XYZ file of C-alpha atoms in Angstrom:
687
model
C 57.897 143.186 -36.062
C 57.900 139.431 -35.643
C 56.007 137.499 -32.972
C 56.790 134.002 -31.676
C 54.148 131.428 -32.467
C 53.653 128.355 -30.320
C 53.085 125.753 -33.004
C 54.728 122.655 -33.815
C 68.332 120.042 -41.206
C 64.817 118.561 -42.482
C 61.230 116.813 -42.041
C 58.410 117.668 -39.642
C 55.352 119.019 -41.408
C 54.382 122.526 -40.353
C 50.815 123.698 -40.861
C 49.976 127.313 -41.649
C 49.217 129.127 -38.398
C 48.364 132.463 -39.968
C 46.777 132.385 -43.385
C 46.440 136.133 -43.804
C 48.055 138.125 -46.601
C 49.512 141.505 -45.687
C 50.029 143.723 -48.708
C 53.061 146.027 -48.555
C 52.542 148.846 -51.010
C 54.317 152.172 -51.273
C 54.654 154.948 -53.778
C 56.934 152.714 -55.823
C 55.690 149.205 -56.482
C 57.845 146.775 -54.493
C 59.377 144.029 -56.583
C 59.803 140.457 -55.501
C 57.797 138.511 -52.921
C 58.323 137.666 -49.260
C 57.312 134.650 -47.210
C 57.790 134.122 -43.495
C 59.309 130.678 -43.035
C 60.592 128.394 -40.323
C 64.116 127.441 -41.372
C 64.758 124.774 -38.754
C 62.912 123.321 -35.778
C 64.810 122.431 -32.604
C 64.988 118.954 -31.166
C 65.814 115.820 -33.133
C 65.629 115.807 -36.918
C 64.753 112.810 -39.059
C 68.458 112.395 -39.797
C 69.213 111.916 -36.109
C 70.778 115.326 -35.385
C 69.701 117.068 -32.179
C 69.662 120.885 -32.185
C 69.544 122.726 -28.859
C 68.862 126.442 -28.383
C 72.576 127.339 -28.649
C 72.835 125.633 -32.049
C 69.646 127.333 -33.249
C 70.942 130.744 -32.163
C 74.168 130.143 -34.099
C 72.178 129.193 -37.199
C 70.017 132.318 -36.843
C 73.108 134.529 -36.689
C 74.635 132.914 -39.790
C 71.381 132.978 -41.778
C 70.917 136.770 -41.908
C 71.538 137.888 -45.497
C 72.297 134.356 -46.725
C 71.441 133.240 -50.253
C 68.380 131.091 -50.859
C 68.845 128.283 -53.380
C 66.484 125.900 -55.122
C 67.354 122.327 -54.068
C 70.519 121.116 -52.374
C 73.837 120.874 -54.189
C 74.122 117.674 -56.206
C 77.035 116.459 -54.137
C 76.361 116.304 -50.394
C 79.957 117.203 -49.514
C 80.268 119.889 -52.197
C 80.981 123.248 -50.526
C 82.020 125.092 -53.675
C 80.130 128.322 -54.506
C 76.745 127.572 -56.043
C 75.772 128.728 -59.508
C 73.941 132.037 -59.853
C 71.265 130.077 -61.715
C 70.365 128.322 -58.449
C 69.775 131.551 -56.488
C 66.073 132.246 -55.909
C 66.270 134.887 -53.162
C 67.771 135.697 -49.781
C 66.914 135.565 -46.062
C 66.529 138.514 -43.708
C 64.881 139.411 -40.392
C 66.062 136.123 -38.908
C 64.950 135.389 -35.365
C 65.384 132.625 -32.817
C 62.216 131.734 -30.904
C 62.608 129.787 -27.671
C 60.134 126.997 -27.099
C 57.554 127.147 -24.307
C 57.053 124.563 -21.554
C 60.143 122.569 -22.469
C 59.345 122.459 -26.166
C 62.269 122.945 -28.595
C 62.803 126.354 -30.165
C 62.970 127.277 -33.816
C 64.595 129.702 -36.254
C 62.335 131.883 -38.387
C 63.269 134.199 -41.235
C 61.748 136.159 -44.081
C 62.468 134.594 -47.471
C 62.546 137.259 -50.178
C 61.964 135.632 -53.558
C 63.376 137.371 -56.626
C 61.126 138.355 -59.511
C 63.198 136.066 -61.749
C 62.137 133.120 -59.576
C 58.462 133.669 -60.243
C 58.009 129.942 -60.791
C 58.878 129.323 -57.130
C 56.513 132.035 -55.964
C 53.760 130.499 -58.069
C 54.303 127.120 -56.393
C 54.326 128.630 -52.897
C 51.146 130.599 -53.568
C 49.368 127.503 -54.825
C 50.378 125.224 -51.951
C 49.145 127.895 -49.526
C 45.894 128.205 -51.457
C 45.456 124.421 -51.325
C 46.365 124.418 -47.624
C 49.186 121.972 -48.337
C 52.290 123.869 -47.081
C 54.050 120.591 -46.302
C 54.679 120.080 -50.039
C 57.551 122.597 -49.845
C 60.063 123.048 -47.056
C 63.409 124.523 -46.087
C 66.584 122.524 -45.537
C 69.887 123.754 -44.102
C 73.305 122.501 -45.168
C 75.684 123.113 -42.268
C 79.296 122.624 -41.297
C 79.420 121.752 -37.618
C 80.514 119.403 -34.867
C 78.515 116.879 -32.894
C 78.920 114.154 -30.320
C 77.208 110.787 -30.473
C 74.715 109.969 -27.740
C 74.725 106.196 -27.795
C 71.799 105.890 -25.402
C 69.428 107.686 -27.771
C 71.280 106.800 -30.972
C 71.440 110.476 -31.908
C 74.060 113.068 -32.814
C 73.909 116.095 -30.538
C 75.129 119.286 -32.211
C 77.898 120.928 -30.157
C 78.962 123.728 -32.496
C 77.913 125.333 -35.801
C 80.934 126.514 -37.790
C 79.429 127.629 -41.088
C 76.184 127.751 -43.058
C 76.863 126.262 -46.495
C 73.370 126.973 -47.783
C 69.680 127.093 -46.908
C 67.671 125.567 -49.726
C 64.051 125.253 -50.792
C 63.365 121.514 -51.061
C 60.482 119.071 -51.240
C 61.447 116.741 -48.392
C 62.944 118.591 -45.405
C 63.886 116.648 -42.294
C 64.411 119.323 -39.630
C 61.063 121.091 -39.565
C 61.682 123.776 -42.205
C 58.510 125.067 -43.853
C 56.223 127.970 -44.799
C 54.556 129.998 -42.036
C 52.652 132.670 -43.957
C 52.883 134.963 -46.947
C 53.957 138.516 -46.160
C 53.365 140.194 -49.522
C 52.969 139.370 -53.207
C 51.662 140.721 -56.480
C 48.166 142.020 -56.875
C 46.753 139.016 -58.693
C 47.510 136.418 -56.002
C 44.862 134.744 -53.886
C 44.655 133.941 -50.219
C 45.568 130.470 -48.980
C 41.941 129.734 -48.134
C 40.932 130.098 -51.747
C 39.237 133.513 -51.431
C 40.097 136.501 -53.510
C 43.050 138.767 -52.698
C 42.531 141.534 -50.122
C 43.638 144.029 -52.743
C 43.142 143.824 -56.510
C 44.502 146.639 -58.626
C 42.439 147.605 -61.640
C 44.993 148.512 -64.285
C 42.437 150.196 -66.562
C 41.536 153.184 -64.343
C 44.217 153.014 -61.624
C 41.589 152.592 -58.872
C 41.228 150.050 -56.086
C 37.979 148.153 -56.231
C 38.228 147.011 -52.629
C 40.489 147.638 -49.642
C 40.605 145.444 -46.523
C 43.273 144.897 -43.892
C 43.899 142.143 -41.305
C 42.441 142.983 -37.904
C 43.787 142.529 -34.393
C 41.920 141.624 -31.215
C 41.948 145.303 -30.301
C 41.384 147.518 -33.343
C 41.365 151.272 -33.466
C 38.803 153.172 -35.444
C 41.636 154.533 -37.586
C 42.147 151.055 -39.031
C 38.831 151.167 -40.941
C 38.640 153.296 -44.077
C 35.865 152.704 -46.570
C 35.184 154.321 -49.912
C 31.603 155.043 -50.897
C 30.780 154.874 -54.610
C 29.329 158.392 -54.384
C 32.576 159.883 -53.116
C 34.956 161.649 -55.415
C 37.474 159.126 -56.739
C 40.785 159.184 -54.896
C 44.000 158.713 -56.816
C 45.874 155.469 -56.475
C 48.869 157.343 -55.035
C 46.725 158.876 -52.265
C 45.111 155.520 -51.506
C 48.531 153.980 -51.113
C 49.516 156.721 -48.703
C 46.403 156.089 -46.640
C 47.124 152.382 -46.714
C 50.670 153.005 -45.507
C 49.394 155.148 -42.624
C 46.890 152.461 -41.621
C 49.589 149.810 -41.800
C 51.795 151.863 -39.485
C 48.884 152.323 -37.059
C 48.342 148.576 -36.935
C 52.050 147.908 -36.435
C 52.066 150.477 -33.623
C 49.197 148.655 -31.923
C 51.054 145.394 -32.310
C 54.166 146.874 -30.705
C 52.160 148.284 -27.771
C 50.449 144.942 -27.202
C 53.757 143.101 -27.341
C 55.324 145.599 -24.914
C 52.567 145.123 -22.345
C 52.636 141.329 -22.723
C 56.388 141.138 -22.127
C 56.240 143.526 -19.164
C 53.473 141.485 -17.536
C 55.552 138.313 -17.925
C 58.702 139.964 -16.550
C 59.750 139.747 -12.890
C 61.205 143.262 -12.965
C 59.960 145.675 -10.279
C 57.348 148.246 -11.280
C 59.740 151.243 -11.347
C 61.975 149.446 -13.861
C 58.931 148.369 -15.899
C 57.745 151.973 -15.991
C 61.137 153.064 -17.260
C 61.074 150.437 -20.039
C 57.482 151.368 -20.911
C 58.438 155.021 -21.210
C 61.191 154.188 -23.689
C 59.095 151.960 -25.978
C 55.477 153.136 -25.630
C 54.068 154.822 -28.718
C 56.819 153.927 -31.186
C 57.716 151.107 -33.533
C 60.449 148.730 -32.450
C 61.856 145.299 -33.229
C 61.323 142.386 -30.875
C 65.083 141.938 -30.545
C 65.414 145.552 -29.340
C 62.877 145.001 -26.564
C 64.473 141.668 -25.652
C 67.868 143.350 -25.300
C 66.422 146.052 -23.037
C 64.691 143.542 -20.736
C 67.773 141.339 -20.571
C 69.968 144.327 -19.701
C 67.584 145.299 -16.907
C 67.627 141.747 -15.490
C 71.413 141.661 -15.692
C 71.597 144.928 -13.773
C 69.283 143.669 -11.031
C 71.264 140.437 -10.730
C 74.511 142.388 -10.413
C 73.012 144.594 -7.703
C 71.917 141.449 -5.879
C 75.425 139.991 -5.957
C 76.813 143.289 -4.674
C 74.393 143.172 -1.746
C 72.335 146.175 -2.849
C 69.167 144.166 -3.625
C 67.920 141.190 -1.587
C 65.034 138.754 -1.595
C 63.529 139.404 -5.012
C 64.667 136.200 -6.745
C 67.337 137.820 -8.886
C 70.006 135.723 -7.155
C 69.036 132.795 -9.392
C 69.294 134.691 -12.664
C 72.112 133.441 -14.908
C 73.562 136.637 -16.313
C 74.872 136.335 -19.858
C 78.498 137.305 -20.160
C 79.286 136.525 -16.485
C 81.928 133.870 -15.830
C 81.042 131.190 -13.280
C 83.498 129.585 -10.884
C 83.253 126.330 -12.836
C 84.261 128.091 -16.027
C 87.219 129.749 -14.299
C 88.470 126.400 -13.001
C 88.039 124.824 -16.434
C 89.960 127.729 -17.990
C 92.800 127.170 -15.510
C 92.918 123.498 -16.591
C 92.999 124.598 -20.248
C 95.848 127.030 -19.641
C 97.740 124.364 -17.712
C 97.733 122.164 -20.837
C 98.892 125.009 -23.069
C 95.524 125.900 -24.586
C 94.649 129.498 -25.414
C 92.190 131.125 -23.006
C 89.948 134.031 -23.987
C 91.558 136.972 -22.197
C 88.564 139.234 -22.822
C 86.369 136.799 -20.919
C 88.636 135.373 -18.237
C 91.233 138.145 -17.916
C 94.759 137.155 -16.941
C 93.698 133.885 -15.363
C 96.566 131.960 -13.766
C 97.008 128.387 -15.006
C 97.495 125.681 -12.405
C 101.200 125.304 -11.744
C 100.943 121.540 -11.594
C 98.593 118.592 -11.721
C 98.634 118.236 -7.952
C 97.508 121.826 -7.409
C 94.675 121.283 -9.890
C 93.592 118.113 -8.097
C 93.624 119.811 -4.706
C 91.719 122.836 -6.051
C 88.878 120.669 -7.335
C 88.656 117.968 -4.661
C 90.045 119.639 -1.550
C 92.130 116.464 -1.019
C 95.672 117.793 -1.422
C 97.219 114.526 -0.242
C 95.052 112.172 -2.356
C 93.728 110.309 0.660
C 90.498 109.494 -1.167
C 89.844 107.963 -4.570
C 91.223 109.765 -7.578
C 87.739 110.670 -8.814
C 86.622 112.237 -5.520
C 83.818 114.695 -6.220
C 84.330 118.426 -5.978
C 82.586 120.378 -3.259
C 82.415 123.490 -5.444
C 79.088 122.720 -7.106
C 80.667 123.047 -10.555
C 78.450 122.590 -13.572
C 80.017 120.450 -16.344
C 80.487 122.511 -19.473
C 82.367 122.428 -22.758
C 82.484 119.915 -25.594
C 83.807 117.004 -23.507
C 80.813 114.891 -22.469
C 81.821 111.238 -22.041
C 79.111 108.613 -22.008
C 78.033 107.665 -18.515
C 79.432 110.708 -16.735
C 76.218 112.589 -15.998
C 74.091 111.064 -13.279
C 70.435 112.050 -12.733
C 71.077 111.900 -8.986
C 73.869 114.481 -9.058
C 73.985 117.088 -11.794
C 75.589 119.856 -9.775
C 79.074 118.453 -9.212
C 82.111 118.060 -11.398
C 85.100 115.848 -10.728
C 88.784 116.094 -11.377
C 88.729 113.434 -14.086
C 86.047 115.288 -16.018
C 87.777 118.676 -15.857
C 91.160 117.245 -16.814
C 89.548 115.123 -19.523
C 87.745 118.146 -20.962
C 91.031 120.035 -21.316
C 92.819 116.961 -22.657
C 90.075 116.473 -25.230
C 90.373 120.099 -26.393
C 94.119 119.684 -26.695
C 93.696 116.381 -28.515
C 91.323 117.884 -31.102
C 93.495 120.975 -31.564
C 96.619 118.900 -32.232
C 94.711 116.362 -34.343
C 93.186 119.016 -36.595
C 96.546 120.758 -36.931
C 98.135 117.572 -38.298
C 98.327 117.585 -42.125
C 95.417 115.742 -43.737
C 96.045 116.285 -47.453
C 94.519 112.883 -48.160
C 91.092 114.521 -47.762
C 91.657 116.303 -51.079
C 91.456 113.149 -53.203
C 89.081 110.886 -51.236
C 85.382 111.020 -50.420
C 84.566 111.407 -46.707
C 81.131 110.169 -45.647
C 79.137 109.196 -42.576
C 78.042 105.602 -41.997
C 75.537 104.359 -39.442
C 77.115 101.187 -38.107
C 79.739 98.450 -38.458
C 77.739 96.438 -40.969
C 79.127 95.835 -44.424
C 78.899 98.982 -46.511
C 78.027 98.415 -50.159
C 78.498 101.028 -52.880
C 76.676 99.855 -55.997
C 78.313 100.892 -59.262
C 75.706 100.946 -61.998
C 76.965 100.481 -65.516
C 76.799 103.346 -68.014
C 74.482 103.803 -70.991
C 75.776 104.138 -74.517
C 74.280 106.437 -77.151
C 70.545 107.004 -77.060
C 68.774 105.139 -79.832
C 66.849 106.878 -82.616
C 63.112 106.217 -82.235
C 61.240 106.218 -85.552
C 57.718 107.537 -85.754
C 55.060 105.308 -84.235
C 57.716 102.926 -82.893
C 58.079 101.920 -79.237
C 61.148 102.902 -77.256
C 63.630 100.114 -76.585
C 64.676 99.307 -73.028
C 68.343 99.528 -72.048
C 69.944 97.277 -69.469
C 73.216 97.815 -67.649
C 75.289 95.623 -65.416
C 76.479 96.701 -62.009
C 79.052 95.836 -59.372
C 79.601 96.829 -55.769
C 82.527 98.086 -53.703
C 82.201 96.863 -50.107
C 83.972 97.537 -46.818
C 83.434 97.188 -43.071
C 84.382 99.901 -40.576
C 86.788 99.006 -37.783
C 87.300 100.383 -34.311
C 90.736 101.663 -33.330
C 91.826 102.927 -29.933
C 93.836 102.521 -26.768
C 93.696 103.078 -23.010
C 95.822 105.776 -21.382
C 96.208 105.558 -17.563
C 97.017 108.388 -15.157
C 98.206 107.021 -11.815
C 97.892 108.370 -8.293
C 101.684 108.510 -8.163
C 101.814 110.778 -11.226
C 99.494 113.261 -9.511
C 101.361 113.158 -6.177
C 104.698 113.542 -7.994
C 103.180 116.463 -9.903
C 104.336 114.977 -13.218
C 102.655 117.636 -15.352
C 105.044 117.347 -18.299
C 104.201 113.699 -18.827
C 100.465 114.358 -18.641
C 100.695 117.319 -21.046
C 102.240 115.043 -23.668
C 99.360 112.561 -23.607
C 96.834 114.459 -25.817
C 99.528 115.553 -28.276
C 100.837 112.015 -28.714
C 97.307 110.609 -29.012
C 96.499 113.200 -31.682
C 99.582 112.308 -33.707
C 98.889 108.589 -33.364
C 95.262 109.006 -34.488
C 96.109 111.251 -37.441
C 99.007 109.072 -38.597
C 96.992 105.846 -38.286
C 94.202 107.285 -40.421
C 96.615 108.699 -43.028
C 98.448 105.373 -43.207
C 95.121 103.621 -43.780
C 94.223 105.955 -46.665
C 97.610 105.974 -48.404
C 97.720 102.202 -47.981
C 95.230 101.945 -50.829
C 97.837 103.524 -53.128
C 100.969 101.760 -51.909
C 99.322 98.397 -51.200
C 97.568 98.123 -54.587
C 94.676 96.017 -53.188
C 92.274 93.833 -55.144
C 89.127 95.899 -55.668
C 85.487 95.348 -56.590
C 86.142 93.813 -60.027
C 88.570 91.179 -58.711
C 91.609 92.981 -60.170
C 94.288 95.018 -58.424
C 93.623 98.746 -58.233
C 96.564 99.578 -60.504
C 96.691 97.170 -63.413
C 97.383 97.255 -67.144
C 93.773 96.237 -67.778
C 92.631 99.327 -65.912
C 94.832 101.574 -68.077
C 96.133 103.285 -64.921
C 99.588 101.746 -64.496
C 102.805 102.778 -66.247
C 105.788 100.445 -65.821
C 109.337 101.833 -65.945
C 108.077 105.421 -65.830
C 110.100 107.483 -63.337
C 108.684 110.895 -62.527
C 109.333 113.418 -65.300
C 107.472 115.903 -67.463
C 107.071 113.279 -70.191
C 105.739 110.550 -67.868
C 103.365 113.026 -66.250
C 101.964 113.903 -69.656
C 101.526 110.198 -70.427
C 99.608 109.791 -67.144
C 97.374 112.746 -67.961
C 96.612 111.296 -71.387
C 95.836 107.878 -69.888
C 93.332 109.401 -67.476
C 91.767 111.447 -70.275
C 91.282 108.226 -72.239
C 89.504 106.393 -69.406
C 86.063 105.235 -70.532
C 82.914 104.069 -68.806
C 81.347 100.624 -69.103
C 79.666 101.705 -72.339
C 83.039 102.529 -73.905
C 82.551 106.317 -73.783
C 85.600 108.394 -72.850
C 85.183 110.349 -69.633
C 87.845 112.996 -70.260
C 89.038 112.939 -66.642
C 91.681 115.417 -65.548
C 94.104 114.657 -62.699
C 94.222 117.326 -60.006
C 96.831 115.974 -57.581
C 100.332 114.489 -57.832
C 101.037 112.290 -54.790
C 104.672 111.411 -54.016
C 106.822 110.215 -51.083
C 109.099 112.762 -49.355
C 112.078 111.540 -51.396
C 110.414 112.831 -54.593
C 109.157 116.133 -53.156
C 111.715 118.415 -54.851
C 111.516 116.580 -58.139
C 107.719 116.968 -58.063
C 108.086 120.695 -57.375
C 110.474 121.083 -60.314
C 108.209 119.186 -62.696
C 105.060 121.100 -61.750
C 106.344 124.596 -60.968
C 109.092 125.223 -63.523
C 108.177 127.605 -66.318
C 110.300 125.583 -68.751
C 110.751 121.842 -69.188
C 113.525 120.782 -66.770
C 116.633 119.684 -68.688
C 115.301 120.800 -72.066
C 118.028 122.060 -74.431
C 115.554 124.223 -76.324
C 114.128 125.987 -73.275
C 110.656 124.674 -74.140
C 107.638 125.844 -72.130
C 106.624 123.354 -69.430
C 102.980 122.332 -70.080
C 102.781 120.788 -66.589
C 103.291 124.169 -64.886
C 100.507 124.386 -62.281
C 98.601 121.545 -63.942
C 98.485 119.407 -60.795
C 98.930 120.110 -57.089
C 101.718 118.141 -55.370
C 100.822 116.214 -52.189
C 103.743 114.916 -50.117
C 102.931 111.841 -48.033
C 105.372 110.558 -45.395
C 103.291 107.360 -45.326
C 104.638 106.492 -48.806
C 108.161 105.047 -48.865
C 108.677 103.560 -52.348
C 110.822 106.168 -54.129
C 110.028 104.617 -57.499
C 106.268 105.206 -57.276
C 104.191 108.335 -57.851
C 100.445 108.754 -58.238
C 97.913 110.970 -59.992
C 94.423 111.484 -58.539
C 91.325 113.224 -59.885
C 89.048 115.505 -57.906
C 86.591 113.229 -56.029
C 83.812 115.689 -56.875
C 84.278 114.813 -60.552
C 84.702 111.043 -60.285
C 84.575 108.474 -57.484
C 87.975 107.527 -56.051
C 88.349 106.192 -52.499
C 85.579 106.399 -49.904
C 86.397 106.779 -46.197
C 83.371 106.272 -43.946
C 83.265 107.351 -40.288
C 80.826 105.622 -37.952
C 78.199 108.073 -36.790
C 79.909 110.837 -38.743
C 82.507 111.151 -35.951
C 85.492 112.312 -38.008
C 87.573 113.277 -34.970
C 88.784 110.746 -32.399
C 86.825 110.696 -29.124
C 88.146 110.585 -25.561
C 86.292 108.824 -22.709
C 86.786 108.452 -18.927
C 86.773 105.409 -16.657
C 86.933 106.958 -13.201
C 84.528 105.017 -10.956
C 86.344 104.609 -7.604
C 84.713 101.252 -6.843
C 85.502 99.428 -10.080
C 88.208 98.830 -12.664
C 91.791 99.991 -12.358
C 90.766 102.966 -10.246
C 89.853 100.527 -7.485
C 92.602 97.944 -7.984
C 95.527 100.206 -8.949
C 94.610 103.823 -8.078
C 94.446 104.705 -11.767
C 91.969 106.754 -13.793
C 91.858 105.637 -17.404
C 91.204 107.640 -20.554
C 90.097 105.749 -23.641
C 90.631 107.075 -27.159
C 88.442 105.688 -29.918
C 88.354 106.233 -33.681
C 86.012 104.260 -35.952
C 86.211 104.210 -39.733
C 86.641 102.081 -42.838
C 87.006 102.543 -46.568
C 87.293 101.089 -50.043
C 88.203 101.994 -53.623
C 84.951 102.924 -55.363
C 86.347 103.534 -58.870
C 89.844 102.987 -60.282
C 89.461 105.488 -63.148
C 90.286 108.483 -60.976
C 93.677 107.063 -59.874
C 96.934 106.449 -61.778
C 100.347 105.091 -60.768
C 103.719 105.511 -62.387
C 106.865 103.574 -61.421
């Protein structure tokens, strides 16, 4: 059973709070080793990400059974399956622990280390012995969404989509570290430098000493000593006794935890007695007890709402799984804009029939006599991913307005339509996060040639390489979209429903046009030469798309060499063409035989490259080959603050701006990014 500890992704040092070693022995010697670890600490990490309790709970759910790897993947954006050689263990018994007194929570887990990774166990044992647990930590690699909080210059996590990996590293930045050792082999030592609580003597199969950790309240059954004059007891019997004592101690721990949680609970005594009767005198997991207490609180809250219980404070309990009025209204907005609503949660909720009905439902002003952003009298709590800067006021956190609710639904619709738009360009470029609008510089160090032979008693010779840099500056793109008082009075829902869809298409197309512009525009790059040039060996003149010209392009990319003149052996992965060449590209890459061949020869280009059709390309005489960006640098696209999706903001103050002068609420869309060609060797053009 795990217990929360009140002690102080990647970074904060965590000291050992419990330096004991608990041996877990049974009739069959258990293989491997286990360490209780903190995977991630809530709050703000050194990288600027902010994890709340909801994000930590999502991570805890994804972590159960996950692989443990040594070090992060070499490429930060690499989400391919890791090599089996990197696996050092797995995580189990994951648990989320809420922080006390406003402190952030954390996610703990048991890290089981495989016998084959004995080197890692040796390191962990030694750092514990030296009382230097900060030398090793845990770091999570996640796929998630966040929103930028400009006031604190941080990225607040809004959703966790996937856990790519959880790795043992040397420099974590989100609080991941060792808590205490659970069990290990018989020759290990305690973190304080003393000898192990149990040392097995292999020569006569006897235990020379047997001690167990003690609790504040110990039972006499937890102390078993062996006098030298007693008849020797077999190792198997000693292990059985040890197992019984371990179970006794765990039972005491469970009873203590049960009483502690019942004393802290606001449940009435009859309910506490019922819970005590179910859990007293047996082993249980903390999560099992937590579920029972939560269910009891939910029941009392429901009885309060039904009028069966009064005056005990249960009216204020937020029952998990219950749908608030604010959430129902937000769901009606979502359905009005054509978004899917969770039927299991909201039932057959009726969408608002028009924008005017929605406005009247929220504000109570059916005739729009007040300002467009008149506050609701419903006491709605803002929820969902839409959180525009400047909306929340410390003076009024219990109201929601029409602009916010509509904007939240519009933002969901915008992101849904934006993410549904084809983005095949992501396959051959590198997507990264940049901090600001300053010039971004990507230094390209020159390559080394062959290593020199060093004769005996002769000093090594230093090598020097030149370097160059690819630079770019991110730019801000966006527009204002007004919604007038007249549009609401006229109930012009169809026009308003088109706004997020059209913004999504505009954002996606603008970004795609920017990326494909590097191919069609053939810009001057870092070395002062155009991207596609004869000197770069990546341009074929008078080479219309065919099996033969494709093979020539493949050979040219294979022959690309680094600055030291060594061939790189690059392989193209993608064939990029305008729509006019789509069917020709399919024929060249998917025909079993060479198209037009009189001898029915086998087509060597069958499945060799993946076609990408770009409507942003219009020159029917040009086609392009691109390598996998995980194998060689190609084009880098950097998003400011890591905000890959466009963001939607509100200007709805009734005493300023167009809302005051023209009865208009304004939505602002913003998308910030830039990019540059980092290396020409991974790109090829034929024409």
